[in-house]
């Protein structure tokens, strides 16, 4: 052993010692040549008594440990206070995020929203206060406690725009964003990193592991690349992954839910709604019917559009029951120009500039008759009974002195636009006539002909600016939910001599993963061991 020792009194006592050893050939199996060089550093240890090894130079500046700290200036104190305050706010924000990202809290918020939606479905929405006073009286509470005092003060009569419902939605949205920020985004960042494992024992502890004798890690990388993996090599180590989109999917799911809730909130606070029953031949202005439903409701130019009911008619089953009803509508702009025309029916609305007109109901407004070949006269029609789809309307044709307090006349009853039942002055049945049949009937010496029954169209008008956002959210939710089922698979490998140690894991499809790995590893070719090198 040769030792080279160099000392320098002006530098710390660090020594470099070089050892060169030569070993003979190994006679056990293969004769090999081994040359090893060992380098090490030996540093002098400081004395336990620090004062004995201390060197003091006259006139030199004191060491940092001996310096006397100068009084802090006002600016420095202000900076320190701001720094401490920033640290407190940072800790507070982390704590708030941790609370909001709590999974049980988010599940509770979702159940609360579902319960409020069910309650809003059970309670009639948008009625007058008197309606709730009568239906939910205090002297007969539902379940022993539920009265109108729970409905009106909390805004349950307009549940989906009430502060309770919107506040719960905002809280759930905050939980989703907190979970995305604290959990999902860090998981994606970790998944995108190239992580190489340098220990064969660590690889063998993974969910799946195997060893390939007489194999090359480069060949394994080519096979994995052909199987759709992203492959990275670094010396004897390999890292491969696929299905990274599955890691991004939960973030997309959260964003889709936020879109749905945001669109629903916008619809509840920024929409207009109104209903109108218009007789055939009359018109109305959209803005006169539509009323705001929230504080974000803003009218548009379409509110100046005039709607004209050209015609209303109905279709019937063979039994005589109403099967469908239709309304022919024309839309005119502020200059009186027709901008659109369409015949609407149930489930086939008209849409124009963000306003949707639905066919929802029907009625009968007037009867047009000829009396002794004079007229036609329009007789007003009034609803007598309405029981679901069973409707009955009545009209009256006065006969004789109309100024008399006991006016008599001909009564007419209708249940739809198909037929009219007529009764004489004594209330006896006189006959049935179809409108437009041109078949007169004589009652009490008066000839009556039913020319037409004029229907009225029941229309609902609505603006819903949040619908496109909700549709986009549901589309994104379906897409990201499907993507979330993609497995994120990671594989590590290490070249250990002529053996390749392989291991991997996946977040989904854990049962199929070993079969997939076996199919991949079976394709790795076997290599021949290189001949031994003899030194002599």
PDB file of C-alpha atoms in Angstrom, residues 25 31-34 533-536:
ATOM      1  CA  UNK A  25      -7.465 -14.502 -10.692  1.00  0.00           C
ATOM      2  CA  UNK A  31     -11.173 -16.298 -14.286  1.00  0.00           C
ATOM      3  CA  UNK A  32     -11.740 -12.574 -14.127  1.00  0.00           C
ATOM      4  CA  UNK A  33      -9.570  -9.521 -13.559  1.00  0.00           C
ATOM      5  CA  UNK A  34     -10.594  -7.131 -10.844  1.00  0.00           C
ATOM      6  CA  UNK A 533     -13.195 -12.042 -20.300  1.00  0.00           C
ATOM      7  CA  UNK A 534      -9.883 -13.605 -19.171  1.00  0.00           C
ATOM      8  CA  UNK A 535      -7.123 -11.289 -17.999  1.00  0.00           C
ATOM      9  CA  UNK A 536      -3.645 -12.737 -17.962  1.00  0.00           C
TER      10      UNK A 536
END
